[in-house]
Short mmCIF file of C-alpha atoms (C1' of nucleotides) in Angstrom, two decimals:
data_model
loop_
_atom_site.label_atom_id
_atom_site.label_comp_id
_atom_site.label_asym_id
_atom_site.label_seq_id
_atom_site.Cartn_x
_atom_site.Cartn_y
_atom_site.Cartn_z
CA UNK N 1191 75.25 63.90 83.18
CA UNK N 1192 76.21 65.86 80.11
CA UNK N 1193 79.81 66.69 79.55
CA UNK N 1194 81.08 70.00 78.21
CA UNK N 1195 83.13 70.14 75.12
CA UNK N 1196 85.65 73.09 75.42
CA UNK N 1197 85.49 75.54 72.54
CA UNK N 1198 89.01 75.69 71.64
CA UNK N 1199 89.32 79.36 70.37
CA UNK N 1200 88.15 82.74 71.91
CA UNK N 1201 90.70 85.01 73.47
CA UNK N 1202 91.47 86.64 76.74
CA UNK N 1203 92.11 85.13 79.91
CA UNK N 1204 91.20 81.63 80.83
CA UNK N 1205 88.83 82.99 83.56
CA UNK N 1206 87.01 85.02 80.99
CA UNK N 1207 86.60 82.11 78.56
CA UNK N 1208 85.23 80.03 81.37
CA UNK N 1209 82.71 82.47 82.39
CA UNK N 1210 81.59 82.76 78.84
CA UNK N 1211 81.41 79.08 78.23
CA UNK N 1212 79.63 78.30 81.57
CA UNK N 1213 77.12 81.22 80.95
CA UNK N 1214 76.40 79.73 77.50
CA UNK N 1215 76.03 76.17 78.81
CA UNK N 1216 73.84 77.21 81.59
CA UNK N 1217 71.70 79.45 79.51
CA UNK N 1218 71.38 76.92 76.67
CA UNK N 1219 70.06 74.42 79.24
CA UNK N 1220 73.01 71.74 78.94
CA UNK N 1221 72.81 71.81 82.76
CA UNK N 1222 69.64 70.89 84.55
CA UNK N 1223 68.35 73.52 87.03
CA UNK N 1224 69.39 72.82 90.54
CA UNK N 1225 72.07 70.31 89.21
CA UNK N 1226 75.14 69.97 91.38
CA UNK N 1227 78.50 70.75 89.80
CA UNK N 1228 81.94 69.66 91.12
CA UNK N 1229 84.99 71.57 90.36
CA UNK N 1230 86.98 68.50 89.37
CA UNK N 1231 84.36 67.65 86.66
CA UNK N 1232 84.41 71.16 85.45
CA UNK N 1233 88.04 71.61 85.60
CA UNK N 1234 88.73 68.40 83.57
CA UNK N 1235 85.85 68.86 81.24
CA UNK N 1236 87.04 72.52 80.34
CA UNK N 1237 90.63 71.43 80.46
CA UNK N 1238 91.61 74.21 82.93
CA UNK N 1239 92.95 74.16 86.40
CA UNK N 1240 90.96 74.90 89.38
CA UNK N 1241 92.46 78.40 89.94
CA UNK N 1242 90.86 80.40 87.31
CA UNK N 1243 87.84 78.09 87.50
CA UNK N 1244 87.08 78.94 90.92
CA UNK N 1245 87.48 82.71 90.04
CA UNK N 1246 84.97 82.34 87.27
CA UNK N 1247 82.57 80.68 89.80
CA UNK N 1248 82.74 83.60 91.94
CA UNK N 1249 81.58 85.98 89.19
CA UNK N 1250 78.88 83.56 88.06
CA UNK N 1251 77.77 83.28 91.60
CA UNK N 1252 77.53 87.06 91.75
CA UNK N 1253 75.12 87.13 88.85
CA UNK N 1254 73.14 84.43 90.19
CA UNK N 1255 73.53 81.82 87.47
CA UNK N 1256 75.50 79.63 90.09
CA UNK N 1257 74.79 79.18 93.72
CA UNK N 1258 77.81 78.36 95.90
CA UNK N 1259 77.33 77.00 99.41
CA UNK N 1260 80.72 76.98 101.27
CA UNK N 1261 81.89 73.52 101.86
CA UNK N 1262 78.78 72.08 100.44
CA UNK N 1263 78.87 72.48 96.79
CA UNK N 1264 78.05 74.41 93.50
CA UNK N 1265 74.52 74.38 91.97
CA UNK N 1266 73.00 75.49 88.80
CA UNK N 1267 70.28 78.24 89.73
CA UNK N 1268 66.92 76.64 90.30
CA UNK N 1269 63.67 77.62 88.80
CA UNK N 1270 60.85 78.85 91.12
CA UNK N 1271 57.73 80.92 90.67
CA UNK N 1272 59.24 83.55 93.02
CA UNK N 1273 62.48 83.79 91.25
CA UNK N 1274 60.77 84.41 87.80
CA UNK N 1275 58.46 86.97 89.47
CA UNK N 1276 61.36 88.81 91.03
CA UNK N 1277 63.23 88.67 87.94
CA UNK N 1278 60.50 90.25 85.70
CA UNK N 1279 59.39 92.79 88.37
CA UNK N 1280 62.98 94.06 88.86
CA UNK N 1281 63.54 94.17 85.21
CA UNK N 1282 60.44 96.14 84.67
CA UNK N 1283 61.59 98.68 87.27
CA UNK N 1284 65.03 99.11 85.51
CA UNK N 1285 63.77 99.25 82.03
CA UNK N 1286 61.26 102.06 83.13
CA UNK N 1287 64.04 103.90 84.68
CA UNK N 1288 66.16 103.51 81.49
CA UNK N 1289 63.33 104.81 79.29
CA UNK N 1290 63.02 107.72 81.51
CA UNK N 1291 66.64 108.19 81.20
CA UNK N 1292 67.09 107.79 77.45
CA UNK N 1293 63.97 109.60 76.50
CA UNK N 1294 65.45 112.90 75.62
CA UNK N 1295 68.58 111.23 73.91
CA UNK N 1296 66.52 109.58 71.15
CA UNK N 1297 67.90 111.13 67.91
CA UNK N 1298 66.49 109.99 64.53
CA UNK N 1299 69.58 107.76 64.10
CA UNK N 1300 68.81 106.08 67.37
CA UNK N 1301 65.24 105.53 66.32
CA UNK N 1302 66.46 104.00 62.99
CA UNK N 1303 68.77 101.62 65.12
CA UNK N 1304 65.93 100.44 67.08
CA UNK N 1305 63.68 99.78 64.07
CA UNK N 1306 66.50 97.96 62.50
CA UNK N 1307 66.95 95.81 65.48
CA UNK N 1308 63.36 94.95 65.25
CA UNK N 1309 63.66 94.00 61.70
CA UNK N 1310 66.37 91.87 62.13
CA UNK N 1311 64.58 90.08 65.06
CA UNK N 1312 61.45 89.64 62.99
CA UNK N 1313 63.39 88.26 60.00
CA UNK N 1314 65.01 85.78 62.25
CA UNK N 1315 61.82 84.54 63.79
CA UNK N 1316 60.28 84.24 60.31
CA UNK N 1317 63.28 81.86 59.32
CA UNK N 1318 62.53 79.88 62.12
CA UNK N 1319 65.76 78.11 62.22
CA UNK N 1320 67.83 79.17 65.51
CA UNK N 1321 65.68 79.90 68.54
CA UNK N 1322 68.52 81.04 70.72
CA UNK N 1323 69.78 83.60 68.02
CA UNK N 1324 66.05 84.92 68.21
CA UNK N 1325 66.38 85.31 71.82
CA UNK N 1326 69.54 87.05 71.74
CA UNK N 1327 68.03 89.36 69.19
CA UNK N 1328 65.14 89.99 71.38
CA UNK N 1329 67.48 90.88 74.41
CA UNK N 1330 69.45 93.05 71.93
CA UNK N 1331 66.30 95.08 71.06
CA UNK N 1332 65.59 95.52 74.63
CA UNK N 1333 69.19 96.65 75.15
CA UNK N 1334 68.70 99.68 73.18
CA UNK N 1335 67.21 101.80 75.93
CA UNK N 1336 70.07 100.82 78.37
CA UNK N 1337 72.66 101.83 75.76
CA UNK N 1338 70.92 105.05 75.00
CA UNK N 1339 70.50 105.89 78.76
CA UNK N 1340 74.24 106.66 79.08
CA UNK N 1341 74.28 105.00 82.48
CA UNK N 1342 77.16 102.67 83.14
CA UNK N 1343 75.99 101.44 86.37
CA UNK N 1344 72.44 100.79 84.99
CA UNK N 1345 73.93 98.90 82.03
CA UNK N 1346 76.06 96.79 84.23
CA UNK N 1347 73.04 95.89 86.38
CA UNK N 1348 71.11 95.14 83.17
CA UNK N 1349 74.01 92.86 81.94
CA UNK N 1350 73.95 90.84 85.15
CA UNK N 1351 70.15 90.23 84.72
CA UNK N 1352 70.36 89.59 81.03
CA UNK N 1353 71.84 86.10 81.13
CA UNK N 1354 69.31 85.27 83.80
CA UNK N 1355 66.39 86.50 81.59
CA UNK N 1356 67.95 84.56 78.72
CA UNK N 1357 67.93 81.34 81.00
CA UNK N 1358 64.29 81.51 81.38
CA UNK N 1359 63.41 82.65 78.03
CA UNK N 1360 65.43 79.32 76.86
CA UNK N 1361 63.51 77.26 79.35
CA UNK N 1362 60.28 78.77 78.06
CA UNK N 1363 61.14 78.23 74.50
CA UNK N 1364 62.15 74.45 75.10
CA UNK N 1365 58.91 73.93 77.00
CA UNK N 1366 56.95 75.26 73.97
CA UNK N 1367 59.03 73.87 71.38
CA UNK N 1368 58.93 77.14 69.95
CA UNK N 1369 61.69 78.89 67.83
CA UNK N 1370 62.04 82.30 69.41
CA UNK N 1371 59.75 84.78 70.80
CA UNK N 1372 56.26 85.73 69.12
CA UNK N 1373 56.66 87.79 66.12
CA UNK N 1374 54.27 90.59 66.53
CA UNK N 1375 54.75 91.28 70.28
CA UNK N 1376 57.35 94.02 69.87
CA UNK N 1377 55.77 96.16 67.12
CA UNK N 1378 53.96 98.40 69.62
CA UNK N 1379 56.93 98.32 71.80
CA UNK N 1380 59.07 99.84 69.00
CA UNK N 1381 56.46 102.32 67.84
CA UNK N 1382 55.80 103.78 71.27
CA UNK N 1383 59.53 103.82 72.05
CA UNK N 1384 59.94 106.08 68.92
CA UNK N 1385 56.89 108.14 69.87
CA UNK N 1386 56.04 111.22 71.80
CA UNK N 1387 54.45 110.00 74.94
CA UNK N 1388 56.72 108.65 77.56
CA UNK N 1389 53.68 107.70 79.83
CA UNK N 1390 52.07 105.86 77.19
CA UNK N 1391 55.44 103.99 76.55
CA UNK N 1392 55.80 102.98 80.22
CA UNK N 1393 52.30 101.84 80.55
CA UNK N 1394 52.91 99.61 77.60
CA UNK N 1395 56.20 98.34 79.04
CA UNK N 1396 54.39 97.26 82.21
CA UNK N 1397 51.94 95.30 80.17
CA UNK N 1398 54.57 94.08 77.98
CA UNK N 1399 56.38 92.67 80.80
CA UNK N 1400 53.46 91.30 82.66
CA UNK N 1401 52.37 89.36 79.69
CA UNK N 1402 55.93 87.91 79.07
CA UNK N 1403 55.78 86.94 82.87
CA UNK N 1404 52.46 85.22 82.65
CA UNK N 1405 53.24 83.26 79.64
CA UNK N 1406 56.58 82.12 80.82
CA UNK N 1407 55.15 81.17 84.15
CA UNK N 1408 52.35 79.07 82.31
CA UNK N 1409 54.97 77.30 80.28
CA UNK N 1410 57.06 76.42 83.34
CA UNK N 1411 54.28 75.37 85.60
CA UNK N 1412 52.62 73.24 83.04
CA UNK N 1413 55.79 71.49 81.69
CA UNK N 1414 58.36 71.90 84.17
CA UNK N 1415 57.12 71.65 87.61
CA UNK N 1416 59.87 72.83 89.81
CA UNK V 1489 100.98 103.43 101.45
CA UNK V 1490 99.08 102.18 104.43
CA UNK V 1491 99.32 98.79 105.48
CA UNK V 1492 96.46 96.51 106.63
CA UNK V 1493 96.23 94.79 109.90
CA UNK V 1494 94.57 91.52 109.67
CA UNK V 1495 91.79 91.12 112.15
CA UNK V 1496 92.57 87.60 113.53
CA UNK V 1497 89.20 86.02 114.24
CA UNK V 1498 85.91 85.97 112.25
CA UNK V 1499 84.59 82.78 110.97
CA UNK V 1500 83.75 81.41 107.63
CA UNK V 1501 85.90 80.80 104.55
CA UNK V 1502 89.17 82.92 104.17
CA UNK V 1503 87.73 84.30 100.89
CA UNK V 1504 84.77 85.53 102.92
CA UNK V 1505 86.93 87.18 105.58
CA UNK V 1506 88.94 88.92 103.08
CA UNK V 1507 85.84 90.27 101.18
CA UNK V 1508 84.78 91.69 104.44
CA UNK V 1509 88.19 93.22 105.59
CA UNK V 1510 88.79 94.69 102.04
CA UNK V 1511 85.36 96.09 101.94
CA UNK V 1512 85.78 97.76 105.32
CA UNK V 1513 89.16 99.16 104.48
CA UNK V 1514 88.05 100.58 101.24
CA UNK V 1515 84.71 102.06 102.58
CA UNK V 1516 86.82 103.55 105.60
CA UNK V 1517 89.15 105.22 103.34
CA UNK V 1518 92.26 103.37 104.26
CA UNK V 1519 92.92 103.19 100.63
CA UNK V 1520 93.05 106.27 98.39
CA UNK V 1521 90.46 106.17 95.57
CA UNK V 1522 92.17 104.98 92.26
CA UNK V 1523 95.13 103.58 94.22
CA UNK V 1524 96.73 100.50 92.86
CA UNK V 1525 97.01 97.53 94.85
CA UNK V 1526 99.15 94.44 94.10
CA UNK V 1527 98.30 90.99 94.97
CA UNK V 1528 101.52 90.30 96.76
CA UNK V 1529 101.12 93.27 98.98
CA UNK V 1530 97.51 92.21 99.91
CA UNK V 1531 98.32 88.58 100.29
CA UNK V 1532 101.25 89.24 102.76
CA UNK V 1533 99.31 91.95 104.60
CA UNK V 1534 96.27 89.87 105.06
CA UNK V 1535 98.59 86.78 105.54
CA UNK V 1536 96.61 84.67 103.20
CA UNK V 1537 97.53 82.95 99.96
CA UNK V 1538 96.92 84.21 96.33
CA UNK V 1539 94.22 81.78 95.57
CA UNK V 1540 91.44 82.85 98.01
CA UNK V 1541 92.60 86.46 97.76
CA UNK V 1542 91.78 86.44 94.04
CA UNK V 1543 88.57 84.87 94.41
CA UNK V 1544 87.73 87.80 96.93
CA UNK V 1545 88.94 90.30 94.32
CA UNK V 1546 86.45 88.97 91.72
CA UNK V 1547 83.62 89.38 94.08
CA UNK V 1548 84.58 93.07 95.00
CA UNK V 1549 85.18 93.68 91.23
CA UNK V 1550 81.65 92.54 90.62
CA UNK V 1551 80.16 95.07 93.00
CA UNK V 1552 82.38 97.78 91.78
CA UNK V 1553 84.57 98.64 94.76
CA UNK V 1554 87.57 97.19 93.04
CA UNK V 1555 88.51 97.48 89.35
CA UNK V 1556 90.60 94.88 87.86
CA UNK V 1557 92.07 95.19 84.38
CA UNK V 1558 93.75 92.02 83.02
CA UNK V 1559 97.54 91.91 83.26
CA UNK V 1560 97.46 95.47 84.13
CA UNK V 1561 96.53 95.82 87.72
CA UNK V 1562 93.91 96.24 90.62
CA UNK V 1563 92.62 99.57 91.50
CA UNK V 1564 90.44 100.96 94.29
CA UNK V 1565 87.33 102.49 92.58
CA UNK V 1566 87.83 106.11 91.66
CA UNK V 1567 85.68 109.07 92.42
CA UNK V 1568 83.83 110.84 89.71
CA UNK V 1569 81.01 113.21 89.26
CA UNK V 1570 79.27 110.65 86.87
CA UNK V 1571 79.88 107.64 89.18
CA UNK V 1572 78.18 109.62 91.97
CA UNK V 1573 75.38 110.79 89.72
CA UNK V 1574 74.85 107.17 88.57
CA UNK V 1575 74.79 105.72 91.98
CA UNK V 1576 72.31 108.21 93.38
CA UNK V 1577 69.99 108.11 90.32
CA UNK V 1578 69.86 104.15 90.39
CA UNK V 1579 69.60 104.00 93.98
CA UNK V 1580 66.56 106.20 93.74
CA UNK V 1581 64.84 103.97 91.18
CA UNK V 1582 65.47 101.02 93.24
CA UNK V 1583 64.11 102.53 96.54
CA UNK V 1584 61.17 103.78 94.54
CA UNK V 1585 60.54 100.25 93.40
CA UNK V 1586 61.20 98.95 97.08
CA UNK V 1587 58.46 101.33 98.40
CA UNK V 1588 55.93 100.44 95.76
CA UNK V 1589 56.59 96.77 96.61
CA UNK V 1590 56.42 97.11 100.45
CA UNK V 1591 53.60 99.63 100.77
CA UNK V 1592 50.97 97.05 101.33
CA UNK V 1593 53.09 94.97 103.79
CA UNK V 1594 53.64 97.76 106.29
CA UNK V 1595 52.08 96.48 109.53
CA UNK V 1596 52.02 98.38 112.65
CA UNK V 1597 54.93 96.33 114.07
CA UNK V 1598 56.90 97.24 110.89
CA UNK V 1599 56.26 100.75 111.35
CA UNK V 1600 57.56 100.74 114.98
CA UNK V 1601 60.51 99.02 113.69
CA UNK V 1602 61.24 101.89 111.34
CA UNK V 1603 60.58 104.53 113.91
CA UNK V 1604 63.04 102.59 116.28
CA UNK V 1605 65.76 102.57 113.58
CA UNK V 1606 65.25 106.31 113.18
CA UNK V 1607 65.49 106.91 116.94
CA UNK V 1608 68.90 104.75 117.20
CA UNK V 1609 70.16 106.66 114.35
CA UNK V 1610 69.26 110.20 115.94
CA UNK V 1611 70.77 109.12 119.33
CA UNK V 1612 73.85 108.08 117.64
CA UNK V 1613 74.18 111.35 115.76
CA UNK V 1614 73.57 113.31 118.92
CA UNK V 1615 76.33 111.49 120.73
CA UNK V 1616 78.72 112.58 117.96
CA UNK V 1617 81.30 110.02 118.72
CA UNK V 1618 81.31 107.44 115.76
CA UNK V 1619 80.80 108.73 112.36
CA UNK V 1620 80.88 105.34 110.48
CA UNK V 1621 78.51 103.96 113.04
CA UNK V 1622 76.13 106.76 112.23
CA UNK V 1623 76.49 105.95 108.47
CA UNK V 1624 75.81 102.27 108.97
CA UNK V 1625 72.65 103.08 111.00
CA UNK V 1626 71.39 105.58 108.28
CA UNK V 1627 71.71 102.66 105.70
CA UNK V 1628 70.11 100.46 108.12
CA UNK V 1629 67.20 102.87 108.00
CA UNK V 1630 67.10 102.85 104.36
CA UNK V 1631 67.34 99.05 104.25
CA UNK V 1632 63.92 98.91 105.98
CA UNK V 1633 61.78 99.11 102.72
CA UNK V 1634 64.11 96.67 101.09
CA UNK V 1635 63.52 94.08 103.73
CA UNK V 1636 59.90 94.67 103.85
CA UNK V 1637 59.61 94.34 100.04
CA UNK V 1638 60.00 90.48 100.14
CA UNK V 1639 62.10 90.64 97.11
CA UNK V 1640 65.34 88.67 97.30
CA UNK V 1641 66.87 89.86 93.99
CA UNK V 1642 66.04 93.43 94.78
CA UNK V 1643 67.78 93.04 98.20
CA UNK V 1644 70.89 91.55 96.58
CA UNK V 1645 71.05 94.60 94.25
CA UNK V 1646 70.64 96.93 97.09
CA UNK V 1647 73.40 94.96 99.01
CA UNK V 1648 75.73 95.52 96.07
CA UNK V 1649 75.17 99.27 95.98
CA UNK V 1650 75.15 99.54 99.73
CA UNK V 1651 78.86 99.45 100.06
CA UNK V 1652 79.32 101.82 97.37
CA UNK V 1653 76.99 104.30 98.98
CA UNK V 1654 78.82 103.86 102.25
CA UNK V 1655 82.04 104.52 100.41
CA UNK V 1656 80.72 108.07 99.15
CA UNK V 1657 79.08 108.80 102.42
CA UNK V 1658 82.42 108.21 104.30
CA UNK V 1659 84.28 110.43 101.74
CA UNK V 1660 81.78 113.12 102.30
CA UNK V 1661 81.97 112.76 105.96
CA UNK V 1662 85.72 113.13 105.97
CA UNK V 1663 85.48 116.00 103.62
CA UNK V 1664 83.21 117.97 106.00
CA UNK V 1665 84.76 116.79 109.27
CA UNK V 1666 81.33 115.79 110.27
CA UNK V 1667 80.34 112.87 112.53
CA UNK V 1668 77.46 111.22 110.56
CA UNK V 1669 74.61 112.58 108.39
CA UNK V 1670 72.44 115.45 109.40
CA UNK V 1671 70.04 114.88 112.37
CA UNK V 1672 66.58 116.03 111.08
CA UNK V 1673 66.99 115.00 107.53
CA UNK V 1674 65.20 111.75 107.97
CA UNK V 1675 62.08 112.84 110.15
CA UNK V 1676 59.91 113.40 107.15
CA UNK V 1677 61.03 110.34 105.43
CA UNK V 1678 59.93 108.33 108.30
CA UNK V 1679 56.65 110.09 108.87
CA UNK V 1680 55.75 109.75 105.13
CA UNK V 1681 56.98 106.17 104.97
CA UNK V 1682 54.42 105.38 107.87
CA UNK V 1683 51.76 107.49 106.27
CA UNK V 1684 48.90 106.84 103.80
CA UNK V 1685 50.16 108.53 100.60
CA UNK V 1686 52.48 106.52 98.49
CA UNK V 1687 52.72 109.26 95.87
CA UNK V 1688 53.82 111.73 98.55
CA UNK V 1689 56.54 109.29 99.90
CA UNK V 1690 57.92 108.78 96.37
CA UNK V 1691 57.86 112.56 95.75
CA UNK V 1692 59.88 113.11 98.86
CA UNK V 1693 62.11 110.18 98.19
CA UNK V 1694 63.17 111.88 95.03
CA UNK V 1695 63.88 115.20 96.85
CA UNK V 1696 65.63 113.36 99.59
CA UNK V 1697 67.79 111.76 97.24
CA UNK V 1698 68.52 114.75 95.19
CA UNK V 1699 69.57 116.81 98.07
CA UNK V 1700 71.83 113.97 99.42
CA UNK V 1701 73.52 113.85 95.87
CA UNK V 1702 74.03 117.58 95.72
CA UNK V 1703 75.80 118.11 99.25
CA UNK V 1704 77.89 114.92 98.68
CA UNK V 1705 78.84 116.43 95.14
CA UNK V 1706 79.53 119.76 96.71
CA UNK V 1707 81.76 118.25 99.30
CA UNK V 1708 83.68 116.29 96.82
CA UNK V 1709 84.11 118.88 94.23
CA UNK V 1710 85.40 121.46 96.67
CA UNK V 1711 87.67 119.43 98.82
CA UNK V 1712 88.59 116.34 96.78
CA UNK V 1713 88.81 117.36 93.11
CA UNK V 1714 89.04 114.01 91.30
"C1'" DT R 395 113.77 100.25 69.60
"C1'" DG R 396 115.10 96.54 72.88
"C1'" DC R 397 115.92 94.52 77.42
"C1'" DG R 398 114.99 93.38 82.27
"C1'" DA R 399 112.10 93.82 86.12
"C1'" DT R 400 107.77 93.60 88.01
"C1'" DT R 401 103.00 91.87 88.23
"C1'" DT R 402 99.35 89.32 86.75
"C1'" DG R 403 97.75 84.76 85.06
"C1'" DT R 404 98.06 79.89 85.32
"C1'" DC R 405 99.16 75.22 86.74
"C1'" DC R 406 100.41 71.63 89.92
"C1'" DG R 407 101.04 69.07 94.30
"C1'" DT R 408 99.60 68.67 98.80
"C1'" DA R 409 97.30 69.43 103.12
"C1'" DT R 410 93.24 70.44 105.72
"C1'" DG R 411 88.53 71.28 106.85
"C1'" DT R 412 83.61 69.90 106.26
"C1'" DA R 413 79.69 67.26 104.94
"C1'" DT R 414 77.92 63.00 103.81
"C1'" DT R 415 77.55 58.01 103.79
"C1'" DT M 612 82.15 55.73 114.42
"C1'" DA M 613 85.00 55.47 110.40
"C1'" DA M 614 85.58 56.36 105.70
"C1'" DT M 615 84.96 58.77 101.55
"C1'" DA M 616 84.23 62.55 98.54
"C1'" DC M 617 84.67 67.18 97.96
"C1'" DA M 618 85.53 72.10 98.85
"C1'" DT M 619 89.11 75.03 100.71
"C1'" DA M 620 93.55 76.65 101.30
"C1'" DC M 621 98.67 76.83 100.81
"C1'" DG M 622 102.99 77.16 98.37
"C1'" DG M 623 106.07 76.82 94.67
"C1'" DA M 624 106.81 77.24 89.88
"C1'" DC M 625 106.55 79.04 85.26
"C1'" DA M 626 104.21 81.56 81.26
"C1'" DA M 627 102.51 85.86 79.64
"C1'" DA M 628 101.92 90.58 79.63
"C1'" DT M 629 102.88 95.22 80.98
"C1'" DC M 630 105.93 98.90 82.41
"C1'" DG M 631 110.24 101.45 82.98
"C1'" DC M 632 114.85 102.23 81.54
#
DNA sequence: TGCGATTTGTCCGTATGTATT
DNA sequence: TAATACATACGGACAAATCGC
């Protein structure tokens, strides 16, 4: 059972730091999916008291990264075919809604911003050094439409899904021994997102998501049978 | 400042009871929107200690019913034009997705179930006794497509929005001195939901939601200027 | 500006309830 | 059945931050 090293710095409340740390540890795969965690271990490993730890656990349980069963225990989210399918399908619906919402807000500056995010992502993939960094940059690319949609509730929902998507991306990556997502898979996404046809963009978005779902599913069923 | 009377029974953890109680009190309007709450008042009113109370607060803050600002305070969610618009627009997107998902799962038994929910709702509206009960039955009517969609993540998201929708419905109702939603406004919804054309259903769904948004907005801007 | 009061955030000790062995 | 481990809950105490005067 891997122990956690508490990152000393970071600011804000203890609760907030614990949320950030546990999120990163779960996403990075330092815990096995479905693994049971006990408050005592976490509290001593993180060097915090049970109070703010339990509050952080409630937040993570709401986003789905942790599953808390009363009087039974605390578990890292498990990996199933159905969970993955639900995550991708709902994410597709949300991102379609985000593009419908942001379509008329796309200024030239915003389009440059998106292209910039794509460039940074591709550079990081080419370097091939830090896979997790590449994943975060890919999520930042997809974040564009949510930010531009000017819809706080939508953004909040996406933020809640984001760490779960990151969780599965990291699993996929470790299963394939790859460093980050495929390089060319977002060129058409960016081109259509900056283009003139919303229907074409949405159609590509569905394909893009379906392909991501299938490749991730392949990786998990072949190498990590849940 | 209204005091809370603790319902004595209910089972489960204290945290869960507090979540249920506070949700009901906020939705029912026993607190004013934007009102500040202090932990001590809540703890003594509910007769619980601060530990589980604070955990319950984290859950409610995740759903948006409460807003917690570190070291500053705890506030009941406020009422704004933008919040209402975001709630209705995202809800529309989710319910469209739910109908796309459930469309092929609609057995005859499921259709009968939906009609039964509509009948119960209309009977309760006709009685005109309990407005909150009518609201919950309307939400139960809309719950149908989510249950049938066989999508736990979607259901979880909808559950999170549901209490917020309930919150605004109750505000609307009190502003109009009405007991429950309009009687006939769901007949077409049910008919199309049991019909053969998904596009027609989705088109009506958008109209249905837009109308609900506008009437609620009217009620709030005229009588409760935020 | 500073000072005191209030409130949130945090820690600890302890007791109780629940599940599992 | 008993015993152990753990989650849950309570209460007191103090630190940290905010607000009002």
